[in-house]
Amino acid sequence: MIFNEKEECQKPGERKEVQSERLRKLIARVYERVPFYKKKFNELKLKPEHIKSLDDIEKLPFTVKNDLRDNYPFGLFASPMKDILEIHASSGTTGKPTVVAYTKNDIKLWSVVMARAIACAGGTPNDIIHNAYGYGLFTGGLGIHYGALELGATVVPISSGGTKRALMLMRDFGCTVLTCTPSFALYMAEEALDAGIDPSKTTLKVGIFGAEPWSEGMRREIEKNWNIKATDIYGLSEIIGPGVAQECAGQDGLHVFSDFFYPEVIDPVTGKPVAEGEKGELVFTTLTKEALPLIRYRTGDIVSITNEPCKGCKRTFPRMSKIMGRTDDMLIIRGVNVFPSQIESVLLQVEGAEPHYLIVVDRQHSMDVMEIQVEVNEKIFSDEVKKLEDLAGKIKKEIESVLGIMVSIKLVEPKTIERSLGKAKRVLDKRKI
Amino acid sequence: MKLKQLSVFIENRSGRLADVTRLLGENGINMRALSLADTSDFGILRIIVNDVDKAYNILKEENFTVSETEVLAVEVPDIPGGLHSILKILAKDGINVEYMYAFVEKASDKAILVFRLEDTEKAIKTLQKNNIGILTGEQVYNL
């Protein structure tokens, strides 16, 4: 089904008028309410009236993740706290989290785009959704939840973890839609087999998987293991959370809900738009968001976008490819964004000197695992085993508290981590995504 | 009183211990005593050698993490209860042993115990008070 048929199947020309009108309002709003944007506009000698339609969007400055960090926690908010209903945060690049907020209208918007996404994947009000995205500061769990409520489906807020019990409930409740990260879907299939449940014989029919990159190979594996149609969802908390774009049953690109989140694909070096279908950095402008409106926000994700009509459905949205890479060194581990700089700053505190370390990411039993190898220099070396083990334990605890995911620490000999041109290689990603 | 032990960080992979022994052997360093502490990921090799400074520099040059640690060496009769006679004295004065290892002297009826203690100074006093002979560095290095 199509949740908002009128909007989702609107003629692109008509949609452009809606987008232009929304853009004008957005620019007026941020100019008036967000000093950060007013200053940026003034520096470019740009006035709100210079932005007449979507065609003028390239005149606008970009926003980057660091801008959110520099204005931590509430500096970019365009609404007073009395109008803000909900705040989420994800781990930031150097300790300070990225904070996002929602007004009542923003929550409604999130509910609508997520209802669209669930319907786009093949969900209906008759479905029972087993929502195994984490609930909490991470936007995954609540985003799906709001969408399910808006759609009128039944949602089971199972959250992540506790998989044996979760599998029992999934079976006993007769859940029909599974929502979680793709690697967790594979992990759950293994757990099901362990528990004597044949995952291909459950009541599930559709999966909505996202928050981390995954390949066509993984899709086939999930579809085979669970005997479902596996669809890709895209989102990021800065823009709204999950519900920015979603694949339909055609599985040929993700429909970007561009009437709310206007996408551009740019050359990450020059900042100029690339031709349609070319790959580049994905950039979003939140056309209607109130609490945290963002202008031309650079996601760091490399994709391509096409406006060709979809063969799988009547939606007229632009469709984006799966994520083909990143412009920075960000890693996504079990749906959590991880920057090597976060690990470096913890090691710096513990060791008091520039640390040599290597982040090794692998996938074991369908779950991402992260090992941090730390070179033992004279400063931290002790000839007593317990002191070295305490040190490793302390590093582990500190890093886990910053990242919010489990890591293992391995102490290694000096100079065993490869240096290239004086700068060490920081990440070894062995996952076959 | 105290003697210097070298401690070397060794990753738990095959051949690393051999790398250390090769380096020492090639450079004419003779080991007097040795102990290896191991965990699942790494080990700590503790050695007493005839030339501490030379061994330290050789290992450093090869990028090993190495440190000097002060330990005490005590000579006891090589008979049942020999080690216990020392440990009971230390325990009585509340001195904690971090780790220790022992070896038997060639052509004599003595054994040598090497101790890493929580409070070395206090241990020296306790041992002296009880008339236990503590070996000097020279005595051990030149065994």
XYZ file of C-alpha atoms in Angstrom:
576
model
C 0.000 0.000 0.000
C 0.983 3.653 -0.374
C 0.505 5.596 2.862
C 0.146 9.104 1.353
C -0.728 8.320 -2.223
C -1.342 11.959 -3.166
C 2.020 13.191 -1.911
C 4.067 10.122 -2.695
C 2.860 9.847 -6.292
C 2.744 13.575 -6.970
C 3.992 14.773 -10.343
C 7.604 15.915 -9.887
C 6.758 19.389 -11.249
C 4.025 19.885 -8.683
C 6.229 18.546 -5.945
C 8.884 21.063 -6.863
C 6.464 23.884 -6.133
C 5.746 22.427 -2.718
C 9.458 21.988 -2.068
C 10.224 25.570 -3.166
C 7.542 26.982 -0.927
C 8.845 24.922 2.007
C 12.409 25.968 1.300
C 11.494 29.667 1.390
C 9.774 29.220 4.741
C 12.678 27.207 6.072
C 15.241 29.829 5.115
C 13.182 32.614 6.701
C 12.865 30.519 9.843
C 16.526 29.664 10.305
C 17.625 33.227 9.424
C 15.385 34.573 12.120
C 15.910 31.910 14.768
C 19.338 30.336 14.424
C 22.263 32.758 14.911
C 24.642 30.197 13.388
C 22.789 30.339 10.059
C 22.223 34.089 10.167
C 25.965 34.573 10.540
C 26.707 32.131 7.718
C 24.207 33.834 5.417
C 25.588 37.262 6.267
C 29.104 36.111 5.465
C 27.861 35.060 2.032
C 25.851 38.285 1.724
C 22.814 36.096 1.328
C 19.344 37.288 2.294
C 16.318 35.012 2.708
C 14.657 36.745 -0.256
C 17.486 35.558 -2.523
C 16.129 32.032 -2.176
C 13.060 31.980 -4.384
C 12.853 28.356 -5.371
C 14.598 25.031 -5.214
C 16.809 26.212 -8.101
C 18.527 28.591 -5.683
C 19.535 25.881 -3.227
C 23.128 25.820 -4.430
C 23.565 29.360 -3.160
C 23.100 28.081 0.361
C 26.010 27.098 2.599
C 26.619 23.523 3.705
C 26.204 22.272 7.257
C 28.549 19.588 8.604
C 28.562 17.299 11.632
C 31.145 19.484 13.353
C 28.691 22.394 13.277
C 26.395 20.347 15.504
C 29.271 19.579 17.823
C 30.465 23.182 17.935
C 26.977 24.277 18.916
C 26.515 21.512 21.490
C 24.033 20.920 22.931
C 21.200 23.214 21.810
C 22.894 25.940 19.730
C 21.291 25.012 16.409
C 17.768 24.583 17.737
C 15.197 26.811 16.081
C 12.502 26.191 18.662
C 12.350 27.166 22.335
C 12.611 24.291 24.792
C 8.931 24.590 25.703
C 8.083 23.478 22.147
C 10.543 20.585 22.139
C 9.063 17.214 23.053
C 11.938 14.839 22.565
C 15.719 14.888 22.411
C 18.022 12.167 21.093
C 21.782 11.978 21.003
C 24.338 9.865 19.233
C 28.017 9.594 19.978
C 30.047 12.429 18.490
C 33.445 12.437 16.835
C 35.514 13.510 19.832
C 33.444 12.835 22.871
C 30.641 15.348 22.540
C 27.475 13.684 21.279
C 25.396 14.898 18.358
C 22.132 16.160 19.827
C 18.877 16.270 17.863
C 15.407 17.443 18.876
C 11.789 17.195 17.832
C 8.770 19.462 18.270
C 5.246 18.074 18.200
C 5.128 18.682 14.441
C 8.522 17.033 14.014
C 7.291 13.920 15.810
C 4.262 13.943 13.518
C 6.554 14.285 10.504
C 8.713 11.421 11.744
C 5.598 9.289 12.295
C 4.364 10.030 8.773
C 7.624 9.319 6.970
C 8.086 6.129 8.963
C 4.508 5.047 8.229
C 5.309 5.668 4.565
C 8.473 3.613 4.907
C 6.767 0.648 6.550
C 4.021 0.698 3.923
C 6.610 1.099 1.159
C 8.363 -2.044 2.421
C 5.084 -3.937 2.230
C 3.666 -3.399 5.725
C -0.028 -2.700 6.385
C -2.213 -1.784 9.407
C -2.826 -5.524 9.817
C 0.809 -6.305 10.515
C 2.502 -7.073 13.802
C 5.933 -5.493 13.839
C 8.748 -7.089 15.792
C 10.861 -3.996 16.373
C 14.362 -5.112 17.321
C 16.043 -1.741 16.819
C 17.360 -0.379 20.101
C 15.065 1.925 22.023
C 16.768 4.805 23.761
C 18.929 7.706 22.641
C 19.464 5.872 19.342
C 16.668 6.974 16.995
C 16.117 3.540 15.422
C 13.716 2.031 17.942
C 11.407 4.971 18.506
C 11.393 5.979 14.839
C 9.987 2.620 13.753
C 7.659 2.713 16.738
C 6.111 6.062 15.802
C 5.699 4.934 12.205
C 3.925 1.747 13.267
C 1.520 3.750 15.429
C 0.843 6.202 12.591
C 0.223 3.377 10.155
C -2.078 1.660 12.640
C -0.023 -1.516 12.753
C 0.761 -3.383 15.973
C 4.247 -2.817 17.304
C 6.129 -5.033 19.735
C 8.911 -2.873 21.253
C 11.236 -5.798 21.767
C 14.364 -3.624 21.372
C 17.737 -5.262 20.787
C 19.193 -8.101 22.864
C 17.614 -11.066 24.655
C 17.245 -12.956 21.432
C 16.053 -16.386 22.658
C 13.162 -14.798 24.493
C 12.609 -12.400 21.608
C 12.371 -15.328 19.193
C 9.827 -17.059 21.369
C 7.675 -13.913 21.462
C 8.057 -13.402 17.729
C 6.747 -16.884 17.105
C 4.039 -16.816 19.769
C 2.738 -13.359 18.736
C 2.777 -14.250 15.041
C 4.859 -11.218 14.067
C 4.853 -10.459 10.350
C 7.390 -7.639 9.984
C 10.929 -7.673 11.364
C 12.796 -4.405 11.877
C 16.451 -4.367 12.965
C 19.946 -3.945 11.591
C 20.741 -6.427 8.795
C 23.563 -8.036 10.751
C 21.201 -8.540 13.686
C 18.711 -10.230 11.358
C 21.384 -12.749 10.387
C 22.406 -13.214 13.993
C 18.801 -13.845 15.006
C 18.453 -16.485 12.287
C 21.447 -18.319 13.770
C 19.979 -18.013 17.247
C 16.676 -19.353 15.973
C 18.355 -22.458 14.580
C 20.159 -22.898 17.893
C 16.854 -22.681 19.713
C 15.319 -25.273 17.423
C 13.178 -22.791 15.490
C 13.325 -22.923 11.695
C 13.557 -19.221 10.736
C 12.249 -19.945 7.238
C 8.987 -21.208 8.704
C 7.967 -18.240 10.862
C 5.045 -15.885 10.198
C 7.426 -13.128 9.074
C 6.965 -11.863 5.540
C 8.869 -8.580 5.351
C 12.015 -7.140 6.900
C 13.013 -3.476 7.164
C 16.732 -3.314 7.702
C 19.052 -0.360 8.044
C 21.337 1.751 10.226
C 24.376 0.100 8.682
C 25.616 -0.638 5.157
C 24.814 -4.057 3.730
C 25.294 -5.763 0.425
C 23.091 -7.626 -2.027
C 24.815 -10.787 -0.803
C 23.634 -10.138 2.721
C 20.160 -9.409 1.401
C 20.012 -12.792 -0.327
C 21.232 -14.512 2.799
C 18.631 -12.814 5.002
C 15.852 -13.529 2.497
C 16.856 -17.173 2.292
C 17.295 -17.671 6.033
C 14.043 -15.999 7.011
C 12.054 -16.623 3.830
C 11.029 -12.939 3.710
C 11.441 -9.929 1.473
C 14.299 -7.864 2.889
C 14.130 -4.125 2.249
C 16.611 -1.367 2.954
C 15.761 1.716 5.006
C 17.926 4.815 5.252
C 18.033 7.576 7.781
C 20.235 9.527 10.109
C 19.321 11.185 13.358
C 20.466 14.642 12.222
C 17.822 14.606 9.488
C 15.025 12.796 11.397
C 16.194 9.268 12.234
C 15.007 6.287 10.194
C 12.452 7.251 7.543
C 14.486 9.414 5.177
C 14.350 6.862 2.359
C 12.978 3.344 1.884
C 13.005 0.595 -0.728
C 9.741 -0.700 -2.135
C 9.088 -4.308 -3.079
C 10.868 -3.610 -6.378
C 14.137 -3.424 -4.414
C 15.641 -1.053 -6.938
C 16.859 1.932 -4.988
C 15.474 3.700 -1.930
C 12.638 6.188 -2.410
C 13.823 9.437 -0.833
C 10.956 11.315 0.820
C 12.086 14.434 -0.941
C 9.009 16.498 -0.165
C 10.420 16.681 3.377
C 14.116 15.873 2.985
C 15.520 17.377 -0.172
C 18.509 15.381 -1.415
C 21.486 16.525 -3.456
C 24.532 14.566 -4.530
C 27.719 16.600 -4.620
C 31.370 16.140 -5.381
C 32.795 15.950 -1.856
C 35.882 17.894 -2.885
C 34.450 20.744 -4.949
C 31.008 20.850 -3.348
C 29.436 21.039 -6.828
C 26.501 18.842 -7.760
C 27.306 15.753 -9.803
C 25.261 14.658 -12.818
C 22.190 12.519 -12.192
C 23.193 8.921 -11.605
C 26.790 9.794 -10.740
C 28.040 8.944 -7.303
C 28.926 11.584 -4.763
C 28.235 12.747 -1.223
C 24.607 12.777 -0.158
C 23.390 16.116 1.184
C 20.012 16.843 2.771
C 17.960 19.919 3.480
C 15.164 19.337 5.987
C 12.373 21.281 4.321
C 9.842 21.310 7.159
C 11.636 20.419 10.343
C 11.112 22.835 13.224
C 13.376 22.023 16.164
C 16.549 21.236 14.258
C 16.296 22.423 10.666
C 19.454 21.714 8.702
C 20.500 23.351 5.466
C 22.440 21.222 2.991
C 23.674 18.825 5.636
C 26.581 16.706 4.437
C 25.927 13.112 5.431
C 29.346 11.732 4.494
C 27.564 8.864 2.733
C 28.489 8.157 -0.895
C 25.466 7.315 -3.081
C 23.975 7.984 -6.481
C 20.440 9.198 -7.158
C 18.145 8.637 -10.123
C 14.855 10.258 -11.113
C 13.905 7.437 -13.478
C 10.391 6.100 -12.766
C 10.328 3.140 -10.395
C 9.451 -0.194 -11.965
C 8.239 -1.558 -8.641
C 5.651 1.060 -7.629
C 3.930 4.331 -8.534
C 5.937 6.532 -6.166
C 7.562 9.422 -7.981
C 10.351 10.131 -5.519
C 13.988 10.173 -6.543
C 15.643 6.882 -5.700
C 19.027 6.566 -4.087
C 21.446 3.644 -4.329
C 22.658 1.717 -1.342
C 25.499 3.474 0.461
C 28.677 2.861 -1.503
C 31.130 4.325 0.980
C 31.996 7.220 3.253
C 33.822 10.483 2.719
C 35.394 10.238 6.159
C 36.770 7.495 8.387
C 33.476 6.789 10.123
C 32.709 3.129 10.777
C 29.294 1.735 11.464
C 29.435 -1.057 14.016
C 26.139 -2.717 14.863
C 24.313 0.428 13.801
C 26.489 2.700 15.928
C 28.645 5.359 14.316
C 32.254 5.059 15.375
C 35.049 7.467 14.578
C 38.667 6.427 15.179
C 39.185 9.836 16.808
C 36.868 8.806 19.652
C 39.073 5.843 20.436
C 42.171 7.934 20.067
C 40.975 10.484 22.604
C 40.282 7.778 25.178
C 43.723 6.255 24.656
C 45.263 9.682 24.918
C 43.676 10.151 28.328
C 44.757 6.748 29.541
C 48.265 6.791 28.146
C 48.975 10.497 28.244
C 50.797 10.343 24.933
C 49.940 9.797 21.307
C 48.867 6.193 21.216
C 49.528 3.674 18.498
C 46.478 1.591 17.926
C 44.617 -0.365 15.274
C 40.881 -0.900 15.119
C 40.092 -4.335 13.728
C 36.478 -4.845 12.735
C 35.216 -8.264 11.795
C 31.969 -10.142 11.572
C 31.663 -13.271 13.693
C 28.443 -15.267 13.717
C 26.836 -12.397 11.788
C 27.678 -9.896 14.511
C 30.140 -7.054 14.146
C 33.014 -7.339 16.555
C 35.576 -4.668 17.221
C 39.025 -5.298 18.610
C 41.346 -2.459 19.462
C 45.004 -3.354 19.385
C 47.080 -1.047 21.537
C 50.839 -0.981 21.444
C 52.414 -1.349 24.852
C 55.096 1.314 25.249
C 57.454 1.779 28.213
C 55.124 4.301 29.748
C 52.271 1.900 30.258
C 54.252 -1.321 30.556
C 54.341 -3.064 33.880
C 56.063 -6.353 34.538
C 53.072 -7.406 36.612
C 50.314 -9.185 34.711
C 47.549 -7.776 36.859
C 48.582 -4.181 36.148
C 48.573 -4.769 32.409
C 45.226 -6.513 32.633
C 43.857 -3.634 34.721
C 45.078 -1.239 32.061
C 43.395 -3.202 29.281
C 40.241 -3.354 31.388
C 40.292 0.388 31.978
C 40.748 1.138 28.262
C 37.892 -1.237 27.455
C 35.554 0.348 29.980
C 36.333 3.916 28.875
C 35.912 3.144 25.186
C 32.692 1.239 25.780
C 31.261 4.135 27.758
C 32.088 6.574 24.944
C 30.869 4.367 22.082
C 28.096 2.460 23.803
C 29.131 -0.839 22.215
C 31.279 -3.728 23.393
C 34.905 -3.827 22.315
C 37.822 -6.090 23.089
C 41.290 -4.788 23.809
C 44.442 -6.548 22.770
C 47.812 -5.358 23.977
C 50.470 -5.743 21.298
C 54.190 -5.142 20.992
C 55.489 -1.760 19.852
C 55.938 -1.142 16.125
C 53.780 -4.104 15.223
C 51.088 -1.790 13.876
C 51.900 -0.796 10.356
C 52.959 2.822 9.791
C 52.525 4.368 6.403
C 54.174 7.705 5.665
C 54.617 8.314 9.357
C 50.924 8.034 10.070
C 49.602 4.749 11.274
C 46.800 2.923 9.560
C 43.975 3.104 12.068
C 41.330 0.766 10.776
C 41.314 -2.750 9.419
C 37.793 -3.649 8.345
C 37.617 -7.369 7.626
C 33.843 -7.521 7.304
C 32.562 -8.827 4.019
C 29.603 -6.547 3.625
C 70.998 -5.724 48.079
C 68.585 -5.342 45.229
C 69.259 -6.729 41.833
C 68.015 -5.785 38.418
C 65.709 -7.981 36.455
C 64.680 -7.240 32.885
C 61.009 -7.605 31.981
C 60.040 -7.938 28.342
C 56.529 -7.656 26.861
C 55.921 -10.510 24.458
C 52.868 -10.994 22.289
C 51.359 -14.416 22.370
C 52.433 -15.645 18.948
C 54.849 -18.305 17.919
C 58.478 -17.387 17.584
C 58.478 -14.252 19.713
C 60.180 -15.821 22.700
C 62.700 -17.350 20.317
C 63.401 -13.862 18.935
C 64.430 -12.723 22.391
C 66.591 -15.730 23.148
C 68.257 -15.484 19.732
C 69.124 -11.813 20.301
C 70.568 -12.509 23.719
C 72.479 -15.577 22.576
C 73.977 -13.854 19.535
C 75.175 -11.011 21.729
C 76.806 -13.194 24.338
C 74.281 -12.512 27.050
C 73.953 -15.352 29.496
C 70.726 -15.837 31.382
C 71.000 -16.619 35.069
C 67.346 -17.083 35.773
C 64.103 -16.728 33.932
C 60.372 -16.856 34.391
C 57.514 -16.354 31.955
C 54.112 -15.061 32.985
C 51.453 -15.729 30.428
C 47.879 -14.640 29.691
C 45.732 -15.498 26.702
C 47.022 -12.518 24.712
C 50.487 -11.712 25.943
C 53.328 -12.822 28.132
C 55.910 -11.113 30.290
C 59.375 -12.580 30.190
C 61.416 -11.877 33.325
C 65.116 -12.548 33.144
C 68.229 -12.014 35.179
C 71.283 -11.782 32.956
C 75.018 -11.368 33.348
C 75.015 -7.936 31.647
C 71.835 -5.995 32.367
C 72.641 -2.771 30.504
C 73.826 -4.497 27.357
C 70.807 -6.794 27.260
C 68.479 -3.826 27.840
C 69.965 -1.875 24.922
C 69.913 -4.825 22.556
C 66.242 -5.474 23.224
C 65.342 -1.787 22.991
C 67.039 -1.512 19.626
C 64.876 -4.334 18.364
C 61.743 -2.454 19.500
C 60.872 -4.658 22.420
C 59.114 -3.013 25.319
C 61.515 -3.728 28.136
C 61.827 -2.417 31.652
C 64.147 -2.848 34.589
C 62.620 -4.084 37.792
C 64.217 -4.355 41.207
C 63.980 -7.767 42.775
C 65.528 -9.503 45.750
C 67.462 -12.769 45.573
C 67.753 -14.964 48.609
C 69.768 -18.114 49.030
C 68.223 -20.985 50.921
C 69.295 -24.599 51.595
C 68.004 -26.933 48.862
C 65.969 -29.046 51.257
C 62.265 -29.630 51.888
C 60.787 -26.538 53.546
C 63.535 -24.248 52.189
C 61.180 -21.874 50.411
C 58.693 -22.001 53.218
C 61.260 -20.773 55.719
C 61.436 -17.490 53.784
C 57.760 -17.126 52.919
C 56.686 -17.564 56.526
C 58.980 -14.719 57.596
C 57.586 -12.429 54.909
C 54.010 -13.405 55.680
C 54.500 -12.750 59.373
C 55.496 -9.147 58.601
C 52.613 -8.732 56.146
C 54.833 -8.421 53.060
C 53.041 -9.323 49.865
C 54.853 -11.232 47.118
C 53.908 -9.960 43.652
C 55.628 -12.884 41.997
C 58.624 -15.100 42.508
C 60.645 -17.826 40.871
C 63.400 -20.146 42.000
C 66.354 -22.060 40.639
C 68.863 -24.506 42.028
C 72.517 -23.597 42.049
C 74.956 -25.705 40.141
C 77.368 -27.736 42.184
C 76.062 -26.624 45.509
C 73.336 -27.516 47.924
C 71.656 -24.117 47.763
C 68.643 -22.817 45.921
C 68.119 -19.210 44.925
C 64.758 -17.515 45.217
C 63.973 -14.352 43.281
C 61.223 -12.164 44.739
C 59.292 -9.205 43.426
C 57.717 -7.711 46.508
C 55.158 -5.067 47.203
C 57.497 -3.320 49.649
C 61.102 -4.178 48.874
C 62.677 -1.950 51.555
C 60.539 -3.419 54.293
C 61.332 -6.905 53.051
C 65.057 -6.224 53.222
C 64.717 -5.177 56.850
C 62.617 -8.178 57.706
C 64.987 -10.609 56.044
C 68.047 -9.036 57.668
C 66.364 -9.080 61.064
C 65.881 -12.811 60.600
C 69.471 -13.328 59.441
C 68.525 -14.402 55.935
C 71.322 -13.782 53.440
C 70.320 -11.550 50.558
C 72.477 -11.943 47.475
C 73.967 -8.896 45.782
C 73.583 -8.177 42.100
C 77.208 -9.149 41.414
C 76.773 -12.461 43.168
C 73.805 -13.399 41.013
C 74.957 -11.960 37.678
C 78.239 -13.864 37.971
C 76.896 -17.171 39.151
